[in-house]
Protein backbone atom coordinates (compact mmCIF):
# COMPACT_ATOMS: atom_id res chain seq x y z
CA UNK A 1 0.00 0.00 0.00
CA UNK A 2 1.33 3.43 -0.90
CA UNK A 3 1.27 6.41 1.38
CA UNK A 4 -0.57 9.52 0.24
CA UNK A 5 2.69 11.23 -0.54
CA UNK A 6 3.49 8.86 -3.33
CA UNK A 7 0.03 9.04 -4.80
CA UNK A 8 0.82 12.75 -5.22
CA UNK A 9 4.28 11.96 -6.57
CA UNK A 10 3.03 9.82 -9.43
CA UNK A 11 1.52 12.55 -11.64
CA UNK A 12 4.47 14.87 -10.91
CA UNK A 13 6.96 12.29 -12.10
CA UNK A 14 4.86 11.28 -15.09
CA UNK A 15 4.88 14.92 -16.17
CA UNK A 16 8.62 15.24 -15.65
CA UNK A 17 9.60 13.10 -18.64
CA UNK A 18 12.53 11.67 -16.71
CA UNK A 19 14.26 8.75 -18.30
CA UNK A 20 13.30 6.27 -15.57
CA UNK A 21 10.75 3.53 -14.98
CA UNK A 22 8.30 5.73 -13.06
CA UNK A 23 6.15 2.84 -11.85
CA UNK A 24 9.12 0.94 -10.41
CA UNK A 25 10.38 4.15 -8.83
CA UNK A 26 7.03 4.97 -7.22
CA UNK A 27 6.66 1.39 -6.08
CA UNK A 28 10.04 1.60 -4.34
CA UNK A 29 9.23 4.99 -2.77
CA UNK A 30 6.10 3.40 -1.36
CA UNK A 31 8.28 1.54 1.15
CA UNK A 32 9.18 4.81 2.85
CA UNK A 33 7.14 6.29 5.66
CA UNK A 34 6.86 9.83 6.94
CA UNK A 35 10.12 11.06 8.55
CA UNK A 36 12.17 8.29 6.92
CA UNK A 37 15.51 9.28 5.42
CA UNK A 38 15.87 8.61 1.73
CA UNK A 39 19.35 7.94 0.36
CA UNK A 40 19.63 8.44 -3.40
CA UNK A 41 22.50 5.92 -3.47
CA UNK A 42 20.23 3.27 -1.93
CA UNK A 43 17.63 3.86 -4.63
CA UNK A 44 20.40 3.66 -7.21
CA UNK A 45 21.62 0.32 -5.85
CA UNK A 46 18.15 -1.19 -5.78
CA UNK A 47 16.72 0.11 -9.04
CA UNK A 48 19.88 0.61 -11.10
CA UNK A 49 18.61 4.02 -12.20
CA UNK A 50 21.17 6.67 -13.19
CA UNK A 51 21.97 8.59 -9.99
CA UNK A 52 21.47 11.93 -11.77
CA UNK A 53 17.93 10.95 -12.75
CA UNK A 54 17.24 9.93 -9.16
CA UNK A 55 18.41 13.32 -7.89
CA UNK A 56 16.27 15.05 -10.52
CA UNK A 57 13.21 13.03 -9.49
CA UNK A 58 13.79 13.67 -5.78
CA UNK A 59 14.31 17.37 -6.44
CA UNK A 60 10.93 17.52 -8.14
CA UNK A 61 9.31 15.86 -5.12
CA UNK A 62 11.22 18.22 -2.86
CA UNK A 63 10.08 21.28 -4.83
CA UNK A 64 6.52 20.07 -4.40
CA UNK A 65 6.79 19.73 -0.64
CA UNK A 66 6.81 15.94 -0.48
CA UNK A 67 10.43 15.64 0.61
CA UNK A 68 12.86 17.92 2.39
CA UNK A 69 16.49 18.11 1.40
CA UNK A 70 19.23 17.66 4.02
CA UNK A 71 22.95 17.10 4.07
CA UNK A 72 24.51 14.22 5.93
CA UNK A 73 28.21 13.70 6.49
CA UNK A 74 29.74 10.51 5.15
CA UNK A 75 32.84 9.37 7.03
CA UNK A 76 35.80 8.80 4.68
CA UNK A 77 37.56 6.73 7.35
CA UNK A 78 34.96 4.05 8.09
CA UNK A 79 32.78 4.65 5.00
CA UNK A 80 29.62 5.07 7.01
CA UNK A 81 27.16 7.90 7.46
CA UNK A 82 27.79 9.75 10.69
CA UNK A 83 24.17 10.47 11.53
CA UNK A 84 24.81 14.24 11.55
CA UNK A 85 22.15 15.99 9.50
CA UNK A 86 22.31 19.61 8.38
CA UNK A 87 19.78 21.79 6.65
CA UNK A 88 22.27 23.94 4.75
CA UNK A 89 25.98 23.97 3.95
CA UNK A 90 26.35 26.91 6.36
CA UNK A 91 25.16 24.70 9.23
CA UNK A 92 28.02 22.23 8.84
CA UNK A 93 30.64 22.80 11.57
CA UNK A 94 34.32 22.95 10.69
CA UNK A 95 35.07 20.04 12.98
CA UNK A 96 33.12 16.81 13.10
CA UNK A 97 34.01 13.57 14.82
CA UNK A 98 32.55 10.38 13.45
CA UNK A 99 30.27 8.62 15.92
CA UNK A 100 31.15 5.25 14.42
CA UNK A 101 34.95 5.31 14.40
CA UNK A 102 35.72 8.41 16.54
CA UNK A 103 38.02 9.79 13.84
CA UNK A 104 37.95 13.48 13.07
CA UNK A 105 36.50 14.16 9.65
CA UNK A 106 38.64 16.81 7.97
CA UNK A 107 36.83 19.21 5.64
CA UNK A 108 33.39 17.78 6.47
CA UNK A 109 31.88 19.92 3.73
CA UNK A 110 33.62 17.76 1.15
CA UNK A 111 31.94 14.69 2.61
CA UNK A 112 28.41 16.09 2.71
CA UNK A 113 25.88 13.97 0.84
CA UNK A 114 22.45 15.20 -0.21
CA UNK A 115 19.67 13.07 1.27
CA UNK A 116 15.95 13.58 1.67
CA UNK A 117 13.46 13.32 4.50
CA UNK A 118 9.94 12.16 3.74
CA UNK A 119 7.43 14.81 4.85
ZN1 LIG B 1 33.95 6.95 10.75
PDB file of C-alpha atoms and ligand atoms in Angstrom:
ATOM      1  CA  UNK A   1       0.000   0.000   0.000  1.00  0.00           C
ATOM      2  CA  UNK A   2       1.332   3.427  -0.896  1.00  0.00           C
ATOM      3  CA  UNK A   3       1.268   6.415   1.378  1.00  0.00           C
ATOM      4  CA  UNK A   4      -0.567   9.525   0.241  1.00  0.00           C
ATOM      5  CA  UNK A   5       2.687  11.233  -0.544  1.00  0.00           C
ATOM      6  CA  UNK A   6       3.492   8.862  -3.332  1.00  0.00           C
ATOM      7  CA  UNK A   7       0.030   9.043  -4.797  1.00  0.00           C
ATOM      8  CA  UNK A   8       0.818  12.751  -5.221  1.00  0.00           C
ATOM      9  CA  UNK A   9       4.280  11.964  -6.571  1.00  0.00           C
ATOM     10  CA  UNK A  10       3.025   9.818  -9.432  1.00  0.00           C
ATOM     11  CA  UNK A  11       1.519  12.550 -11.642  1.00  0.00           C
ATOM     12  CA  UNK A  12       4.474  14.869 -10.909  1.00  0.00           C
ATOM     13  CA  UNK A  13       6.957  12.295 -12.097  1.00  0.00           C
ATOM     14  CA  UNK A  14       4.858  11.277 -15.094  1.00  0.00           C
ATOM     15  CA  UNK A  15       4.883  14.920 -16.175  1.00  0.00           C
ATOM     16  CA  UNK A  16       8.618  15.237 -15.653  1.00  0.00           C
ATOM     17  CA  UNK A  17       9.603  13.096 -18.641  1.00  0.00           C
ATOM     18  CA  UNK A  18      12.529  11.668 -16.715  1.00  0.00           C
ATOM     19  CA  UNK A  19      14.263   8.753 -18.303  1.00  0.00           C
ATOM     20  CA  UNK A  20      13.297   6.272 -15.575  1.00  0.00           C
ATOM     21  CA  UNK A  21      10.755   3.528 -14.981  1.00  0.00           C
ATOM     22  CA  UNK A  22       8.299   5.726 -13.061  1.00  0.00           C
ATOM     23  CA  UNK A  23       6.155   2.836 -11.853  1.00  0.00           C
ATOM     24  CA  UNK A  24       9.117   0.943 -10.406  1.00  0.00           C
ATOM     25  CA  UNK A  25      10.384   4.150  -8.827  1.00  0.00           C
ATOM     26  CA  UNK A  26       7.028   4.973  -7.217  1.00  0.00           C
ATOM     27  CA  UNK A  27       6.664   1.389  -6.077  1.00  0.00           C
ATOM     28  CA  UNK A  28      10.035   1.605  -4.339  1.00  0.00           C
ATOM     29  CA  UNK A  29       9.226   4.991  -2.773  1.00  0.00           C
ATOM     30  CA  UNK A  30       6.098   3.398  -1.357  1.00  0.00           C
ATOM     31  CA  UNK A  31       8.283   1.539   1.151  1.00  0.00           C
ATOM     32  CA  UNK A  32       9.177   4.809   2.848  1.00  0.00           C
ATOM     33  CA  UNK A  33       7.141   6.288   5.663  1.00  0.00           C
ATOM     34  CA  UNK A  34       6.861   9.831   6.938  1.00  0.00           C
ATOM     35  CA  UNK A  35      10.117  11.055   8.548  1.00  0.00           C
ATOM     36  CA  UNK A  36      12.171   8.289   6.919  1.00  0.00           C
ATOM     37  CA  UNK A  37      15.512   9.283   5.425  1.00  0.00           C
ATOM     38  CA  UNK A  38      15.865   8.606   1.731  1.00  0.00           C
ATOM     39  CA  UNK A  39      19.348   7.940   0.356  1.00  0.00           C
ATOM     40  CA  UNK A  40      19.633   8.436  -3.397  1.00  0.00           C
ATOM     41  CA  UNK A  41      22.497   5.919  -3.471  1.00  0.00           C
ATOM     42  CA  UNK A  42      20.231   3.266  -1.934  1.00  0.00           C
ATOM     43  CA  UNK A  43      17.634   3.861  -4.632  1.00  0.00           C
ATOM     44  CA  UNK A  44      20.399   3.662  -7.214  1.00  0.00           C
ATOM     45  CA  UNK A  45      21.616   0.318  -5.852  1.00  0.00           C
ATOM     46  CA  UNK A  46      18.146  -1.186  -5.784  1.00  0.00           C
ATOM     47  CA  UNK A  47      16.716   0.112  -9.036  1.00  0.00           C
ATOM     48  CA  UNK A  48      19.883   0.612 -11.096  1.00  0.00           C
ATOM     49  CA  UNK A  49      18.614   4.016 -12.203  1.00  0.00           C
ATOM     50  CA  UNK A  50      21.166   6.668 -13.192  1.00  0.00           C
ATOM     51  CA  UNK A  51      21.966   8.589  -9.991  1.00  0.00           C
ATOM     52  CA  UNK A  52      21.475  11.934 -11.767  1.00  0.00           C
ATOM     53  CA  UNK A  53      17.932  10.949 -12.752  1.00  0.00           C
ATOM     54  CA  UNK A  54      17.243   9.929  -9.164  1.00  0.00           C
ATOM     55  CA  UNK A  55      18.409  13.315  -7.886  1.00  0.00           C
ATOM     56  CA  UNK A  56      16.265  15.055 -10.517  1.00  0.00           C
ATOM     57  CA  UNK A  57      13.214  13.034  -9.492  1.00  0.00           C
ATOM     58  CA  UNK A  58      13.793  13.667  -5.780  1.00  0.00           C
ATOM     59  CA  UNK A  59      14.309  17.366  -6.437  1.00  0.00           C
ATOM     60  CA  UNK A  60      10.926  17.520  -8.145  1.00  0.00           C
ATOM     61  CA  UNK A  61       9.314  15.861  -5.122  1.00  0.00           C
ATOM     62  CA  UNK A  62      11.219  18.224  -2.856  1.00  0.00           C
ATOM     63  CA  UNK A  63      10.084  21.282  -4.829  1.00  0.00           C
ATOM     64  CA  UNK A  64       6.522  20.073  -4.402  1.00  0.00           C
ATOM     65  CA  UNK A  65       6.786  19.728  -0.642  1.00  0.00           C
ATOM     66  CA  UNK A  66       6.810  15.937  -0.475  1.00  0.00           C
ATOM     67  CA  UNK A  67      10.434  15.642   0.607  1.00  0.00           C
ATOM     68  CA  UNK A  68      12.860  17.925   2.389  1.00  0.00           C
ATOM     69  CA  UNK A  69      16.487  18.107   1.403  1.00  0.00           C
ATOM     70  CA  UNK A  70      19.233  17.657   4.020  1.00  0.00           C
ATOM     71  CA  UNK A  71      22.952  17.096   4.068  1.00  0.00           C
ATOM     72  CA  UNK A  72      24.514  14.216   5.931  1.00  0.00           C
ATOM     73  CA  UNK A  73      28.206  13.698   6.492  1.00  0.00           C
ATOM     74  CA  UNK A  74      29.738  10.514   5.151  1.00  0.00           C
ATOM     75  CA  UNK A  75      32.838   9.371   7.025  1.00  0.00           C
ATOM     76  CA  UNK A  76      35.802   8.796   4.684  1.00  0.00           C
ATOM     77  CA  UNK A  77      37.563   6.727   7.353  1.00  0.00           C
ATOM     78  CA  UNK A  78      34.963   4.053   8.092  1.00  0.00           C
ATOM     79  CA  UNK A  79      32.785   4.655   4.999  1.00  0.00           C
ATOM     80  CA  UNK A  80      29.619   5.065   7.011  1.00  0.00           C
ATOM     81  CA  UNK A  81      27.161   7.898   7.464  1.00  0.00           C
ATOM     82  CA  UNK A  82      27.788   9.746  10.688  1.00  0.00           C
ATOM     83  CA  UNK A  83      24.169  10.474  11.534  1.00  0.00           C
ATOM     84  CA  UNK A  84      24.811  14.243  11.552  1.00  0.00           C
ATOM     85  CA  UNK A  85      22.147  15.995   9.501  1.00  0.00           C
ATOM     86  CA  UNK A  86      22.310  19.612   8.382  1.00  0.00           C
ATOM     87  CA  UNK A  87      19.779  21.794   6.647  1.00  0.00           C
ATOM     88  CA  UNK A  88      22.272  23.937   4.753  1.00  0.00           C
ATOM     89  CA  UNK A  89      25.975  23.974   3.954  1.00  0.00           C
ATOM     90  CA  UNK A  90      26.352  26.907   6.364  1.00  0.00           C
ATOM     91  CA  UNK A  91      25.161  24.700   9.235  1.00  0.00           C
ATOM     92  CA  UNK A  92      28.024  22.226   8.840  1.00  0.00           C
ATOM     93  CA  UNK A  93      30.637  22.801  11.568  1.00  0.00           C
ATOM     94  CA  UNK A  94      34.319  22.950  10.691  1.00  0.00           C
ATOM     95  CA  UNK A  95      35.070  20.040  12.984  1.00  0.00           C
ATOM     96  CA  UNK A  96      33.119  16.808  13.104  1.00  0.00           C
ATOM     97  CA  UNK A  97      34.010  13.573  14.824  1.00  0.00           C
ATOM     98  CA  UNK A  98      32.549  10.383  13.448  1.00  0.00           C
ATOM     99  CA  UNK A  99      30.268   8.619  15.925  1.00  0.00           C
ATOM    100  CA  UNK A 100      31.151   5.254  14.415  1.00  0.00           C
ATOM    101  CA  UNK A 101      34.948   5.312  14.404  1.00  0.00           C
ATOM    102  CA  UNK A 102      35.718   8.413  16.537  1.00  0.00           C
ATOM    103  CA  UNK A 103      38.016   9.793  13.843  1.00  0.00           C
ATOM    104  CA  UNK A 104      37.952  13.478  13.074  1.00  0.00           C
ATOM    105  CA  UNK A 105      36.500  14.161   9.650  1.00  0.00           C
ATOM    106  CA  UNK A 106      38.641  16.810   7.973  1.00  0.00           C
ATOM    107  CA  UNK A 107      36.828  19.206   5.636  1.00  0.00           C
ATOM    108  CA  UNK A 108      33.385  17.780   6.469  1.00  0.00           C
ATOM    109  CA  UNK A 109      31.875  19.922   3.731  1.00  0.00           C
ATOM    110  CA  UNK A 110      33.616  17.765   1.150  1.00  0.00           C
ATOM    111  CA  UNK A 111      31.936  14.691   2.610  1.00  0.00           C
ATOM    112  CA  UNK A 112      28.414  16.085   2.708  1.00  0.00           C
ATOM    113  CA  UNK A 113      25.881  13.967   0.838  1.00  0.00           C
ATOM    114  CA  UNK A 114      22.450  15.196  -0.207  1.00  0.00           C
ATOM    115  CA  UNK A 115      19.671  13.075   1.267  1.00  0.00           C
ATOM    116  CA  UNK A 116      15.946  13.580   1.674  1.00  0.00           C
ATOM    117  CA  UNK A 117      13.458  13.317   4.501  1.00  0.00           C
ATOM    118  CA  UNK A 118       9.942  12.157   3.735  1.00  0.00           C
ATOM    119  CA  UNK A 119       7.429  14.813   4.849  1.00  0.00           C
TER     120      UNK A 119
HETATM  121 ZN1  LIG B   1      33.954   6.953  10.748  1.00  0.00          ZN
END
